[in-house]
CSV table of C-alpha atoms in Angstrom, one decimal:
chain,number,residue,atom,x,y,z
A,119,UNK,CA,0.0,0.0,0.0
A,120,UNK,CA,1.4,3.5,-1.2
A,121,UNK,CA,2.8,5.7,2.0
A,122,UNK,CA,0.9,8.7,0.2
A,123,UNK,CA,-2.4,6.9,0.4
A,124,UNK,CA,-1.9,6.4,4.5
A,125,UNK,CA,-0.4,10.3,5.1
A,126,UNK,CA,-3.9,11.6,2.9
A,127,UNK,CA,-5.9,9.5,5.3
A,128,UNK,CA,-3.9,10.8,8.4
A,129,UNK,CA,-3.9,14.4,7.2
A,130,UNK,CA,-7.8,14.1,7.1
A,131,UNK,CA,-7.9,12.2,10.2
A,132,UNK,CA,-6.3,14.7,11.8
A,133,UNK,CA,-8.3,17.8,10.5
A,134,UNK,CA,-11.4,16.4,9.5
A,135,UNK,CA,-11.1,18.9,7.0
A,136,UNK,CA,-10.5,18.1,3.5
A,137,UNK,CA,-9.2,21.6,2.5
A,138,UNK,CA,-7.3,22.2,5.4
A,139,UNK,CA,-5.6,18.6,5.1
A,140,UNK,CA,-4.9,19.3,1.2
A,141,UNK,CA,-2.7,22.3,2.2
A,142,UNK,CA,-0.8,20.6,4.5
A,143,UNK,CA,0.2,17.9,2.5
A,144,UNK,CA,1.0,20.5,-0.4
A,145,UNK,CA,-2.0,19.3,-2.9
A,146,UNK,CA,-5.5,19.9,-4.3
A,147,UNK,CA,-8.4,19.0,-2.4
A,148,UNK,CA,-9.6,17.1,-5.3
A,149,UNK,CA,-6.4,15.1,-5.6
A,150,UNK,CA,-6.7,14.6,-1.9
A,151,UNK,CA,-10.3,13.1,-2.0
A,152,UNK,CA,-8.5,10.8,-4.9
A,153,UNK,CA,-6.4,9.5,-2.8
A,154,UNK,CA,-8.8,8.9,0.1
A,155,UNK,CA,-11.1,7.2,-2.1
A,156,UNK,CA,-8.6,4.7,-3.7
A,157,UNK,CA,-7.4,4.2,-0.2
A,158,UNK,CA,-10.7,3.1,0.8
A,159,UNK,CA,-11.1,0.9,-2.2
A,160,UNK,CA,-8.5,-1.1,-2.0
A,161,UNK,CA,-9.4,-1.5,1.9
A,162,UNK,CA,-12.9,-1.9,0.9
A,163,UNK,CA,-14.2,0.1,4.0
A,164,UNK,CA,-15.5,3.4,4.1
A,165,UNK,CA,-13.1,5.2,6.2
A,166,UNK,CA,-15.1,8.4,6.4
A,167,UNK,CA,-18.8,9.7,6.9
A,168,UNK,CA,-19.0,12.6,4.5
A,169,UNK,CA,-21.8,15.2,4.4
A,170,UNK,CA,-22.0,18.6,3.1
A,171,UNK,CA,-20.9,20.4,5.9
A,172,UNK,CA,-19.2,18.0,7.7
A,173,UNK,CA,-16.1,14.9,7.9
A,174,UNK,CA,-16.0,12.2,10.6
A,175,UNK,CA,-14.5,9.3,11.1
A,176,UNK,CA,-16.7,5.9,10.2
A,177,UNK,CA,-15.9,2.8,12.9
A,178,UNK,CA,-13.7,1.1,10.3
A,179,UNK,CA,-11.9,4.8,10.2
A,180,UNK,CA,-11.4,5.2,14.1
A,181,UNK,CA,-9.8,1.7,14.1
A,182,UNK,CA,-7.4,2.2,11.1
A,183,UNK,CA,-6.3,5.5,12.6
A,184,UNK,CA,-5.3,3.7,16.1
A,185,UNK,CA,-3.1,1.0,13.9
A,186,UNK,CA,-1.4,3.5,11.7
A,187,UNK,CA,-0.5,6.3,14.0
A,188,UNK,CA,1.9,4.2,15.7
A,189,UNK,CA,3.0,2.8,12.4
A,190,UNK,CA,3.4,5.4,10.6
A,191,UNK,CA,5.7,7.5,13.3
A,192,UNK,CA,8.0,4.2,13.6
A,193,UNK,CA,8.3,4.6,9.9
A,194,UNK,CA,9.7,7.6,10.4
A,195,UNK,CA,11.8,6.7,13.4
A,196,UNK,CA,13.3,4.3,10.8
A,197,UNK,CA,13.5,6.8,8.5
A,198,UNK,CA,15.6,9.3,10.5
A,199,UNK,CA,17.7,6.5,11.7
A,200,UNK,CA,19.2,5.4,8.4
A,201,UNK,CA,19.6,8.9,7.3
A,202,UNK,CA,21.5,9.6,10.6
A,203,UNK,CA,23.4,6.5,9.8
A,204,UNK,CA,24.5,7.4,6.3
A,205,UNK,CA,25.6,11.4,6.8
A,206,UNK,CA,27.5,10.0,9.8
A,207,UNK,CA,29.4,7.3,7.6
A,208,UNK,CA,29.8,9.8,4.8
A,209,UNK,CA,31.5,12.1,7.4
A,210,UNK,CA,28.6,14.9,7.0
A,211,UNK,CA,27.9,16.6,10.3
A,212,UNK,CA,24.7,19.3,9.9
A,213,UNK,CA,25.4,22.2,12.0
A,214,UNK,CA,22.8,25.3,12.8
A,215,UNK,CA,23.5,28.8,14.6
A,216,UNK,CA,21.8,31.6,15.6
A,217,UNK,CA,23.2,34.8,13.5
A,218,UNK,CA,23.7,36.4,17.0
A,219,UNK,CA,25.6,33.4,18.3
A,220,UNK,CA,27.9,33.9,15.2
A,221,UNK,CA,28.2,37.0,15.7
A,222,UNK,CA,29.7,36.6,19.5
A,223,UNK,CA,32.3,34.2,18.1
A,224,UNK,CA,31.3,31.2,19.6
A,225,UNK,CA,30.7,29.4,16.7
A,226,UNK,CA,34.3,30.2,15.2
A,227,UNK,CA,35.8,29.5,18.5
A,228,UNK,CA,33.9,26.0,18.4
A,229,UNK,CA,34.2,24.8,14.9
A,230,UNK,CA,37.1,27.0,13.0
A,231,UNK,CA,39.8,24.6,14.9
A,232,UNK,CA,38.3,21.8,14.7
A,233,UNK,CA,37.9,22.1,11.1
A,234,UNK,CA,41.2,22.6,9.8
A,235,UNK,CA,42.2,19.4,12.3
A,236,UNK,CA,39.4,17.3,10.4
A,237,UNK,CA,39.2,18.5,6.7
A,238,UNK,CA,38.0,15.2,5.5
A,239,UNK,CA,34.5,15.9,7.2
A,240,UNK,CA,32.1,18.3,5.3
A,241,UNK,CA,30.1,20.1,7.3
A,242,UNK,CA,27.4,22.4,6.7
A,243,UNK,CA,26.0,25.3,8.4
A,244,UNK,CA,22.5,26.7,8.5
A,245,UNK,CA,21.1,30.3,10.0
A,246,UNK,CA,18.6,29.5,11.9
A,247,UNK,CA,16.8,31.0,14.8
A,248,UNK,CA,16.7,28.9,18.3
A,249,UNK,CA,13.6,27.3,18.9
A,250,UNK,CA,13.6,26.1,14.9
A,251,UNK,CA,16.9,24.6,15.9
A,252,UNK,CA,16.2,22.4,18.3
A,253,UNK,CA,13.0,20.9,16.5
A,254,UNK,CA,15.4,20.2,13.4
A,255,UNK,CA,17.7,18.3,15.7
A,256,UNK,CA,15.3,16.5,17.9
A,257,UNK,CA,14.0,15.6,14.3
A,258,UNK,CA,17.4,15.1,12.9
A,259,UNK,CA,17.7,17.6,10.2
A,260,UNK,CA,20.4,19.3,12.5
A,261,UNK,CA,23.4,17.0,14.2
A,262,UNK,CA,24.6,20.2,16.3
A,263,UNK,CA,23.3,23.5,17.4
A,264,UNK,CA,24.1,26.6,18.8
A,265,UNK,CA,21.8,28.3,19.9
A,266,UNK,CA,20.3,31.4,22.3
A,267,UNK,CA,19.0,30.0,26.2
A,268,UNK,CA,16.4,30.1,27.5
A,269,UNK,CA,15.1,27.4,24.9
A,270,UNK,CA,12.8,24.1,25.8
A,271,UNK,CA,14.4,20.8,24.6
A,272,UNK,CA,12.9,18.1,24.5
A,273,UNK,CA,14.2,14.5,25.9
A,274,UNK,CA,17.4,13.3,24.8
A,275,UNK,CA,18.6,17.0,23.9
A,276,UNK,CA,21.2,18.3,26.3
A,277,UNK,CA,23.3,21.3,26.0
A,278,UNK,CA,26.0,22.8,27.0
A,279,UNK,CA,26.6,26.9,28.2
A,280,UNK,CA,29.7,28.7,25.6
A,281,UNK,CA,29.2,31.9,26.8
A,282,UNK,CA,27.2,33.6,29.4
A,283,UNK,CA,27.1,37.8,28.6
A,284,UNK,CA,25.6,40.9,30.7
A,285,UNK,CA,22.8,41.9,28.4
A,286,UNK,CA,23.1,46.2,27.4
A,287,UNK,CA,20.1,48.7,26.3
A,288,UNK,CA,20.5,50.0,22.7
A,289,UNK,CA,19.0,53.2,22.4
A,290,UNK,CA,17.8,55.2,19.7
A,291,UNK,CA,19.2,58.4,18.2
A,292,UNK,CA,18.6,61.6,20.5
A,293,UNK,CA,17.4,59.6,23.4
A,294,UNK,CA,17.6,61.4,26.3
A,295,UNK,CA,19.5,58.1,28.7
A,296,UNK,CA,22.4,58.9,26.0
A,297,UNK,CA,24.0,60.6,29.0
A,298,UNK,CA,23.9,58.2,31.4
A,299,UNK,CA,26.8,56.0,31.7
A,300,UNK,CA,24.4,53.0,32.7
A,301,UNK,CA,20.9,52.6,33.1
A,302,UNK,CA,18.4,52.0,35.3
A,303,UNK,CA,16.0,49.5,34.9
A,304,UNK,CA,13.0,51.7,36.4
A,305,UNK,CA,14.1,55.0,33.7
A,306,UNK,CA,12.5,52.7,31.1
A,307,UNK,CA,9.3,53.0,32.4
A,308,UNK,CA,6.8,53.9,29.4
A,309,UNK,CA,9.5,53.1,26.8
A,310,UNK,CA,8.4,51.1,23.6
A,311,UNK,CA,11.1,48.2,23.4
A,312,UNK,CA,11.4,46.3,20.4
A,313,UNK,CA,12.0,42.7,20.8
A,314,UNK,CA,12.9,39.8,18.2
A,315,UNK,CA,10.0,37.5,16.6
A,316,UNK,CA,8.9,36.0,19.6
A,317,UNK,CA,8.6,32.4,18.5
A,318,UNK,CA,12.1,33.3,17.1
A,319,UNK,CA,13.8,35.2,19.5
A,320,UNK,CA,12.5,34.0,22.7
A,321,UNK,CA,15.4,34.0,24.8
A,322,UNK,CA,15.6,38.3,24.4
A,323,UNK,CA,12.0,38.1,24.9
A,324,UNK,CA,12.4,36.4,28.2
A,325,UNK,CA,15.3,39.5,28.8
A,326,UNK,CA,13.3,42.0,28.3
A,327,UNK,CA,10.9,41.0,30.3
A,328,UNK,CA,13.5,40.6,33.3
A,329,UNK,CA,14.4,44.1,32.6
A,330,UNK,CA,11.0,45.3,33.5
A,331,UNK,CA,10.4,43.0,36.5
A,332,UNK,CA,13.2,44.7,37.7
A,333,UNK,CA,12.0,48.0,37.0
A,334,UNK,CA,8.6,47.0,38.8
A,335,UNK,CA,6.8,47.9,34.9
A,336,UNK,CA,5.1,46.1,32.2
A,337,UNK,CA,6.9,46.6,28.8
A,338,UNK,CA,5.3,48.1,25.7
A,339,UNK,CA,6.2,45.6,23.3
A,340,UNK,CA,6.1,48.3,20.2
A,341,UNK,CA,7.9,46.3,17.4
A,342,UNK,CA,9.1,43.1,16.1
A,343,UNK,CA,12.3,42.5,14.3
A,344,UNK,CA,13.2,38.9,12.7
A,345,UNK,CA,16.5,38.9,14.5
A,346,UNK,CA,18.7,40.4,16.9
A,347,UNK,CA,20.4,42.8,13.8
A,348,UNK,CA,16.9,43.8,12.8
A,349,UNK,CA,15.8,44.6,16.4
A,350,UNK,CA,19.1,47.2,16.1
A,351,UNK,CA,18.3,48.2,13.1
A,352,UNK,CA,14.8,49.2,13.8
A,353,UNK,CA,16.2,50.9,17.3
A,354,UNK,CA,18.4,53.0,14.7
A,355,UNK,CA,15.3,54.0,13.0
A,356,UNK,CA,14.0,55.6,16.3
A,357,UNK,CA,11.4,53.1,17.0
A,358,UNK,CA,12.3,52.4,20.3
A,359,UNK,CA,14.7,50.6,22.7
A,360,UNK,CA,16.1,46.7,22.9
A,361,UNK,CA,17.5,44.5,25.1
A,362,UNK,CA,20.7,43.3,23.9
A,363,UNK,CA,23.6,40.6,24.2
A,364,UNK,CA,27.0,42.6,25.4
A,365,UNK,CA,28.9,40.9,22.1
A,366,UNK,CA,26.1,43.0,20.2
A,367,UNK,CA,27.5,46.1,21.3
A,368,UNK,CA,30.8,44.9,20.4
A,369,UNK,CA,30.6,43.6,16.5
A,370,UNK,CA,28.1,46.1,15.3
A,371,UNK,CA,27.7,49.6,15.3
A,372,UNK,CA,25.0,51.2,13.5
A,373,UNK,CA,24.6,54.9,13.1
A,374,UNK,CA,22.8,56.2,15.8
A,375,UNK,CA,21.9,53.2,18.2
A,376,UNK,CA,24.1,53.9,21.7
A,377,UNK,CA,24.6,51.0,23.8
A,378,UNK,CA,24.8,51.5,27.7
A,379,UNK,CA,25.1,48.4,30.3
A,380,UNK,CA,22.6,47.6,32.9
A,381,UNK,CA,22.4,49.3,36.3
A,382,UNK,CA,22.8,47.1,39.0
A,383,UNK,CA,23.9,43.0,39.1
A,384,UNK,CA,24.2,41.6,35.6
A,385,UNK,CA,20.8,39.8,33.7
A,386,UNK,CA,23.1,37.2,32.2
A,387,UNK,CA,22.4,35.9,28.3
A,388,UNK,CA,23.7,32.2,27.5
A,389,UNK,CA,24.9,30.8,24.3
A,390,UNK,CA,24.5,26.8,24.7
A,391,UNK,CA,25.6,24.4,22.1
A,392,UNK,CA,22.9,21.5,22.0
A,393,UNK,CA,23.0,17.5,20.4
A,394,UNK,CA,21.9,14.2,21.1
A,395,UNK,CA,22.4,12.2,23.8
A,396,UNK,CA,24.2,9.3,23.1
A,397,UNK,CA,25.4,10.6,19.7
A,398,UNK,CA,26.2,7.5,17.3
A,399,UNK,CA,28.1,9.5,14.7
A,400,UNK,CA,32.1,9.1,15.6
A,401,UNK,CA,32.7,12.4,13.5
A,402,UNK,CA,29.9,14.2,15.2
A,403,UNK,CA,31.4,12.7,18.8
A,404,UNK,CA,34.1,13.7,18.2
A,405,UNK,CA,33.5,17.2,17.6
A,406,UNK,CA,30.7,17.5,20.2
A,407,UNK,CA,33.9,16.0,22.7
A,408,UNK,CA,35.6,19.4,21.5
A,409,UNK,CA,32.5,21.6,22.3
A,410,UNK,CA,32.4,19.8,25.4
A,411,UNK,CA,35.6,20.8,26.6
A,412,UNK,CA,35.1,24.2,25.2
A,413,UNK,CA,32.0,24.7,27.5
A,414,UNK,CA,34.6,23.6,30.3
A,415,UNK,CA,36.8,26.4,29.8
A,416,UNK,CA,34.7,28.8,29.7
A,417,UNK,CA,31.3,27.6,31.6
């Protein structure tokens, strides 16, 4: 039985919605009932009660569905096995970053070394923020991350702290904390911040809203920027203030935007490094043994 066939009956399984299943699989709706319908022939059981405003599941559908989920997702267990298994034979290790954690030069620090020691293993690199980054390695797009904390990982994910960094308050052209050689946490008070995507970015969102905790105000969360160089870059613009990592300040300066530390004890950024547990790659082990000792250094 064709794989598509099952994953059209699980789309609509799942949404009870023919239209809504169609775009998630990336097809028609018509194409969509196609498939359902030869699905159900060659089972010869109706696997859905149809009418014109509505989808269920028929008895024969309920039952399929409770054999298949679990069959389908150790389909894809095997599936992510053997592809683990064949980059890590071919000497392929698949490595994300955050642009900010580039930018702090962790990533160099990490991998630079490493690579001119190893040149017979390829690796490649993708921009990507956090949260996306742990999802691709739990589901094992990614073999090594490096990411912003505070981010949720799921079980068999573990990490390990790079760098920890004071975060600083970029402010906007003309701003009137300018001559303050730090600031306080309460003179922000009323102040529109401008914090990263939030399902992107949620480490500086969590940072800001220290900030105002310890300024005893709720932020105005004015604007959104994709990333850490876009929240700057909007701050530049005038449209308000950000919380920022300390190697920010350092590796760019954009007309206009003044950086000044926090008043007070540190709020404390972390860049982590995150992989597998029990990593079966020996090229992958071996460089997460570097990263490892890395994170000793300088944890």
């Amino acid at each position: 039985m064709e794989l598509r066939l099952l994953r059209a009956f699980l789309a609509v399984a799942e949404t009870l919605h023919f239209a809504r299943a169609a775009e998630s699989l990336g097809i028609s709706p018509p194409s969509l009932t196609e498939q359902v319908q030869e699905l159900e022939r060659r089972l010869g059981a109706r696997l859905f009660v149809r009418s014109k405003r509505s989808v269920a599941l028929s008895d024969a559908g309920r039952l399929f569905l409770e054999e298949l989920r679990p069959a389908l997702a150790q389909l894809d267990r095997a599936e992510q096995v053997a592809r683990l298994a064949g980059r890590g034979a071919r000497g392929i290790i698949e490595i994300g970053f955050a642009g900010s954690a580039a930018l702090s030069g962790v990533l160099a620090q990490a991998v630079a070394a490493w690579r001119r020691e190893h040149p017979e293993v390829e690796l490649h690199l993708h921009e990507m923020e956090s949260a996306p980054q742990i999802d691709a390695l739990a589901e094992g797009r990614l073999d090594i991350a490096f990411v912003r904390a505070p981010v949720v990982t799921p079980p068999g994910i573990v990490t390990a702290r790079l760098r920890r960094e004071p975060v600083f308050i970029a402010l906007p052209p003309d701003h009137a904390l300018i001559a303050e050689e730090s600031i306080a946490a309460a003179s922000l008070t009323g102040e529109a911040f401008i914090i990263p995507d939030q399902e992107a970015g949620t480490s500086f969102h969590h940072h800001t809203m220290a900030v105002a905790q310890r300024g005893g105000f709720a932020p105005r969360l004015a604007h959104r920027g994709r990333d850490l160089i876009a929240v700057a870059t909007l701050v530049a613009l005038g449209l308000g203030v950000a919380v920022v990592p300390e190697s920010l300040c350092r590796t760019l300066a954009l007309p206009g935007v003044t950086y000044r530390p926090l008043r007070g004890a540190p709020i404390l950024a972390d860049i982590v490094a995150a992989f597998r547990r029990g990593e079966a790659a020996p090229a992958t082990r071996a460089l997460i043994r570097r990263i490892r000792q890395q994170a000793g250094e300088e944890g």
